Tab-separated table of C-alpha atoms in Angstrom:
chain	number	residue	atom	x	y	z
A	452	MET	CA	-51.046	202.024	-93.464
A	453	THR	CA	-52.670	198.916	-94.718
A	454	GLY	CA	-52.019	195.212	-95.261
A	455	VAL	CA	-53.724	191.895	-95.160
A	456	GLY	CA	-53.415	188.260	-93.998
A	457	VAL	CA	-51.687	186.770	-90.974
A	458	ALA	CA	-49.106	184.085	-90.621
A	459	SER	CA	-48.376	182.049	-87.415
A	460	SER	CA	-45.121	182.915	-85.791
A	461	SER	CA	-44.314	179.129	-85.548
A	462	THR	CA	-45.785	177.934	-88.771
A	463	ALA	CA	-45.982	181.131	-90.819
A	464	ASN	CA	-49.665	180.746	-91.592
A	465	ALA	CA	-52.430	183.121	-92.431
A	466	PHE	CA	-54.350	182.294	-89.359
A	467	ALA	CA	-52.658	182.708	-85.977
A	468	LYS	CA	-52.538	179.410	-84.100
A	469	PHE	CA	-55.263	178.433	-81.754
A	470	PRO	CA	-53.510	176.029	-79.336
A	471	LEU	CA	-55.395	173.026	-77.888
A	472	PRO	CA	-54.970	171.347	-74.494
A	473	PHE	CA	-53.517	168.397	-76.223
A	474	SER	CA	-50.933	167.755	-78.951
A	475	SER	CA	-50.540	165.063	-81.538
A	476	ALA	CA	-47.582	163.448	-83.083
A	477	ARG	CA	-47.645	162.295	-86.659
A	478	ASN	CA	-45.514	159.394	-87.718
A	479	SER	CA	-44.433	159.493	-91.405
A	480	PRO	CA	-44.722	156.034	-93.145
A	481	PRO	CA	-41.489	154.511	-94.296
A	482	THR	CA	-40.536	155.170	-97.938
A	483	LEU	CA	-40.292	152.057	-100.119
A	484	LEU	CA	-37.703	152.269	-102.907
A	485	LEU	CA	-38.080	150.023	-105.881
A	486	PRO	CA	-35.524	149.438	-108.677
A	487	LEU	CA	-36.231	151.411	-111.760
A	488	ARG	CA	-36.302	149.876	-115.257
A	489	ARG	CA	-33.599	151.265	-117.574
A	490	ARG	CA	-34.697	153.178	-120.561
A	491	SER	CA	-32.884	154.233	-123.776
A	492	THR	CA	-31.431	157.670	-124.042
A	493	ALA	CA	-33.955	158.547	-126.739
A	494	ALA	CA	-36.803	157.457	-124.490
A	495	ARG	CA	-35.556	159.558	-121.562
A	496	ILE	CA	-35.146	162.587	-123.814
A	497	TYR	CA	-38.632	162.132	-125.246
A	498	ALA	CA	-40.152	161.792	-121.736
A	499	SER	CA	-38.337	164.851	-120.412
A	500	ALA	CA	-39.489	166.938	-123.442
A	501	SER	CA	-43.069	165.721	-122.967
A	502	ALA	CA	-43.041	166.568	-119.249
A	503	SER	CA	-41.605	170.043	-120.028
A	504	ALA	CA	-44.238	170.707	-122.667
A	505	SER	CA	-46.946	169.524	-120.333
A	506	ALA	CA	-45.685	171.868	-117.596
A	507	VAL	CA	-45.657	174.831	-119.937
A	508	THR	CA	-49.169	174.163	-121.328
A	509	SER	CA	-50.793	173.339	-118.032
A	510	VAL	CA	-50.364	176.818	-116.437
A	511	PRO	CA	-52.424	179.640	-118.149
A	512	SER	CA	-50.712	182.817	-119.026
A	513	LYS	CA	-53.500	185.387	-118.435
A	514	PRO	CA	-54.426	186.699	-114.964
A	515	ASP	CA	-58.048	185.877	-115.166
A	516	ASP	CA	-57.387	182.337	-116.411
A	517	LEU	CA	-54.852	181.827	-113.692
A	518	VAL	CA	-57.305	182.942	-110.959
A	519	GLU	CA	-60.043	180.645	-112.334
A	520	ASN	CA	-57.414	177.801	-112.548
A	521	ILE	CA	-56.103	178.121	-108.990
A	522	LEU	CA	-59.619	178.322	-107.580
A	523	SER	CA	-60.544	175.170	-109.415
A	524	LYS	CA	-57.603	173.405	-107.762
A	525	VAL	CA	-58.306	174.471	-104.182
A	526	MET	CA	-62.084	174.556	-103.884
A	527	GLN	CA	-63.659	171.693	-101.910
A	528	THR	CA	-60.259	170.270	-100.727
A	529	ASP	CA	-60.858	170.980	-97.051
A	530	ARG	CA	-58.412	173.866	-97.397
A	531	GLY	CA	-55.709	171.699	-98.850
A	532	VAL	CA	-56.062	168.641	-96.624
A	533	LEU	CA	-57.355	166.377	-99.431
A	534	LEU	CA	-54.675	167.294	-101.947
A	535	THR	CA	-51.677	165.078	-102.773
A	536	ARG	CA	-48.094	166.384	-102.869
A	537	ASP	CA	-48.175	166.677	-106.686
A	538	GLU	CA	-51.563	168.556	-106.451
A	539	HIS	CA	-49.991	171.033	-103.899
A	540	GLN	CA	-47.068	171.533	-106.368
A	541	ARG	CA	-49.493	172.370	-109.205
A	542	VAL	CA	-51.190	174.917	-106.999
A	543	ALA	CA	-47.770	176.438	-106.277
A	544	GLU	CA	-46.989	176.699	-109.895
A	545	VAL	CA	-50.149	178.707	-110.690
A	546	ALA	CA	-49.575	180.883	-107.617
A	547	ASP	CA	-45.997	181.744	-108.803
A	548	ALA	CA	-47.369	182.640	-112.225
A	549	LEU	CA	-49.989	184.925	-110.623
A	550	GLN	CA	-47.361	186.629	-108.605
A	551	ARG	CA	-45.979	188.201	-111.792
A	552	PHE	CA	-49.331	190.130	-112.107
A	553	CYS	CA	-49.373	191.439	-108.535
A	554	VAL	CA	-49.613	195.252	-108.156
A	555	ASP	CA	-46.335	196.966	-107.141
A	556	GLU	CA	-47.363	197.833	-103.574
A	557	PRO	CA	-50.027	195.309	-102.503
A	558	VAL	CA	-49.893	196.526	-98.884
A	559	LYS	CA	-51.267	199.958	-100.008
A	560	CYS	CA	-53.968	198.413	-102.283
A	561	PRO	CA	-57.489	199.288	-101.055
A	562	LEU	CA	-58.640	195.863	-102.322
A	563	ILE	CA	-57.167	194.201	-99.196
A	564	PHE	CA	-60.104	195.470	-97.071
A	565	GLY	CA	-63.125	193.304	-96.741
A	566	ASP	CA	-64.186	189.833	-95.604
A	567	TRP	CA	-62.245	186.782	-96.891
A	568	ASP	CA	-62.700	183.009	-96.784
A	569	VAL	CA	-59.650	180.878	-96.231
A	570	LEU	CA	-59.708	178.378	-99.121
A	571	TYR	CA	-56.272	176.862	-99.071
A	572	CYS	CA	-52.969	176.469	-97.285
A	573	SER	CA	-50.029	174.478	-98.507
A	574	ASN	CA	-49.501	173.348	-94.965
A	575	PRO	CA	-53.226	172.254	-94.311
A	576	THR	CA	-52.795	172.090	-90.566
A	577	SER	CA	-51.490	175.662	-90.241
A	578	PRO	CA	-54.787	177.621	-90.483
A	579	GLY	CA	-56.538	177.269	-87.236
A	580	GLY	CA	-53.574	175.748	-85.416
A	581	GLY	CA	-54.479	172.861	-83.089
A	582	TYR	CA	-58.114	172.878	-84.164
A	583	ARG	CA	-56.883	171.856	-87.649
A	584	SER	CA	-54.419	169.232	-86.656
A	585	ALA	CA	-54.968	165.578	-87.308
A	586	VAL	CA	-56.484	165.031	-83.956
A	587	GLY	CA	-58.097	168.399	-83.781
A	588	ARG	CA	-60.086	167.722	-87.018
A	589	LEU	CA	-61.599	164.609	-85.364
A	590	VAL	CA	-62.864	166.636	-82.381
A	591	PHE	CA	-63.556	170.015	-83.973
A	592	LYS	CA	-65.321	169.809	-87.420
A	593	THR	CA	-64.467	173.029	-89.122
A	594	LYS	CA	-67.380	174.890	-90.653
A	595	GLU	CA	-65.913	178.199	-91.803
A	596	MET	CA	-62.605	179.985	-91.744
A	597	MET	CA	-62.887	183.643	-92.244
A	598	GLN	CA	-60.808	186.856	-92.072
A	599	ALA	CA	-61.947	190.481	-91.979
A	600	VAL	CA	-59.497	193.279	-92.798
A	601	GLU	CA	-60.814	196.547	-91.599
A	602	ALA	CA	-59.423	200.164	-92.210
A	603	PRO	CA	-57.115	201.378	-91.111
A	604	ASP	CA	-55.301	198.511	-89.282
A	605	VAL	CA	-57.625	195.859	-87.824
A	606	VAL	CA	-57.665	192.110	-88.634
A	607	ARG	CA	-60.259	189.788	-87.304
A	608	ASN	CA	-59.951	186.002	-87.683
A	609	ARG	CA	-62.833	183.705	-87.072
A	610	VAL	CA	-63.080	179.846	-87.122
A	611	THR	CA	-66.420	178.216	-86.590
A	612	PHE	CA	-66.698	174.497	-85.746
A	613	SER	CA	-68.877	171.757	-84.440
A	614	LEU	CA	-67.510	170.094	-81.323
A	615	LEU	CA	-67.849	166.291	-81.666
A	616	GLY	CA	-70.481	166.857	-84.241
A	617	PHE	CA	-73.272	168.383	-82.068
A	618	LEU	CA	-72.055	171.417	-80.183
A	619	ASP	CA	-71.287	174.621	-82.237
A	620	GLY	CA	-68.507	176.944	-81.215
A	621	GLU	CA	-66.081	179.570	-82.706
A	622	VAL	CA	-62.590	180.963	-81.998
A	623	LEU	CA	-61.990	184.772	-82.522
A	624	LEU	CA	-58.832	186.688	-82.885
A	625	LYS	CA	-58.417	190.437	-83.133
A	626	GLY	CA	-55.124	191.941	-84.300
A	627	LYS	CA	-53.407	195.250	-85.192
A	628	LEU	CA	-51.713	195.314	-88.550
A	629	THR	CA	-48.524	197.079	-89.404
A	630	ALA	CA	-46.919	197.342	-92.881
A	631	LEU	CA	-43.193	196.311	-92.828
A	632	ASP	CA	-42.621	197.302	-96.448
A	633	GLU	CA	-44.547	197.405	-99.717
A	634	LYS	CA	-45.345	193.617	-99.626
A	635	TRP	CA	-44.893	192.342	-96.103
A	636	ILE	CA	-47.179	192.972	-93.155
A	637	GLN	CA	-47.169	192.110	-89.455
A	638	VAL	CA	-50.055	191.513	-87.190
A	639	VAL	CA	-50.003	191.372	-83.396
A	640	PHE	CA	-52.967	189.417	-82.115
A	641	GLU	CA	-54.653	189.663	-78.739
A	642	PRO	CA	-55.226	186.343	-76.850
A	643	PRO	CA	-57.811	184.163	-78.663
A	644	GLU	CA	-61.424	184.135	-77.513
A	645	LEU	CA	-63.203	180.824	-77.507
A	646	LYS	CA	-67.010	180.432	-77.548
A	647	VAL	CA	-68.623	176.962	-76.911
A	648	GLY	CA	-72.316	176.672	-76.172
A	649	GLY	CA	-72.871	179.130	-73.368
A	650	LEU	CA	-69.229	179.337	-72.404
A	651	GLU	CA	-67.046	182.247	-73.471
A	652	PHE	CA	-63.465	182.871	-72.375
A	653	LYS	CA	-59.906	184.000	-73.506
A	654	TYR	CA	-56.908	181.875	-73.184
A	655	GLY	CA	-53.230	182.021	-74.150
A	656	GLY	CA	-51.319	185.114	-74.823
A	657	GLU	CA	-50.500	187.468	-77.651
A	658	SER	CA	-49.116	186.357	-80.954
A	659	GLU	CA	-47.005	188.111	-83.614
A	660	VAL	CA	-47.430	186.917	-87.245
A	661	LYS	CA	-46.085	187.947	-90.598
A	662	LEU	CA	-47.270	187.457	-94.336
A	663	GLN	CA	-46.048	188.585	-97.791
A	664	ILE	CA	-48.955	189.619	-100.027
A	665	THR	CA	-48.023	188.010	-103.424
A	666	TYR	CA	-51.344	188.724	-105.417
A	667	ILE	CA	-54.468	190.729	-104.845
A	668	ASP	CA	-57.516	191.546	-107.039
A	669	GLU	CA	-61.256	191.945	-106.542
A	670	SER	CA	-61.902	188.240	-106.016
A	671	ILE	CA	-58.792	186.541	-104.523
A	672	ARG	CA	-55.789	187.261	-102.378
A	673	LEU	CA	-52.532	185.124	-102.148
A	674	GLY	CA	-50.091	185.256	-99.311
A	675	LYS	CA	-46.856	183.526	-98.358
A	676	GLY	CA	-45.814	183.106	-94.718
A	677	SER	CA	-42.278	183.730	-93.469
A	678	ARG	CA	-41.521	180.014	-93.609
A	679	GLY	CA	-42.961	179.642	-97.191
A	680	SER	CA	-46.528	178.409	-96.589
A	681	LEU	CA	-48.920	179.452	-99.366
A	682	PHE	CA	-52.366	180.675	-98.659
A	683	VAL	CA	-55.391	181.399	-100.946
A	684	PHE	CA	-58.140	183.750	-99.800
A	685	GLN	CA	-61.432	184.330	-101.627
A	686	ARG	CA	-63.459	187.493	-101.078
A	687	ARG	CA	-66.834	186.724	-99.417
A	688	LYS	CA	-69.908	187.781	-101.417
A	689	SER	CA	-72.015	190.537	-99.909
A	690	SER	CA	-75.174	189.384	-98.266
A	691	SER	CA	-77.002	192.304	-99.652
């Protein structure tokens, strides 16, 4: 029985949450509504047709081109933090197109095994939990976010960070994977383990997470959490 990825039980993410001893509240700025200029019917039809044509031509139709396209959109974005709402939407469009080329039973695909980098999440604060929240990113500068999927049913998540920019640390999670059907998996994680400097300890309790595998090949893996968050993983290159 095989599967990949993890999704937080509370945020449906691909990395189980790592709670912090503090929380942060985010205040959304008020929306400013401005009156729109009226346009002629012909102008509106032309604009609508142009937008539709642009949407059709902006998304490639071949799997290899789609993979290259989605990687170009999510690389060097701090795993999605730096993207605008429109840019997140364009990533979602490419992911939807790639889903048509997914193997029939991705949970049983041997390509799921290996080491993966977490490149992107449509909810950027989900991967890493509190360590990736607005406040958490100020204190814990994320270096790497990785996931290892080992046969037959082991998932290991690892987040490395720099505490206040000078003290290195990492958070580790080990979980047992269970296939729910041909596309959905569930992972039950042990309590997270925190290592900072010479300190090492476990905290919190077990967590249960779910993820749908929407695409898998030799280089990338896409997943969608139970609440709709999209994740992009890239296979790590062998050091040999």
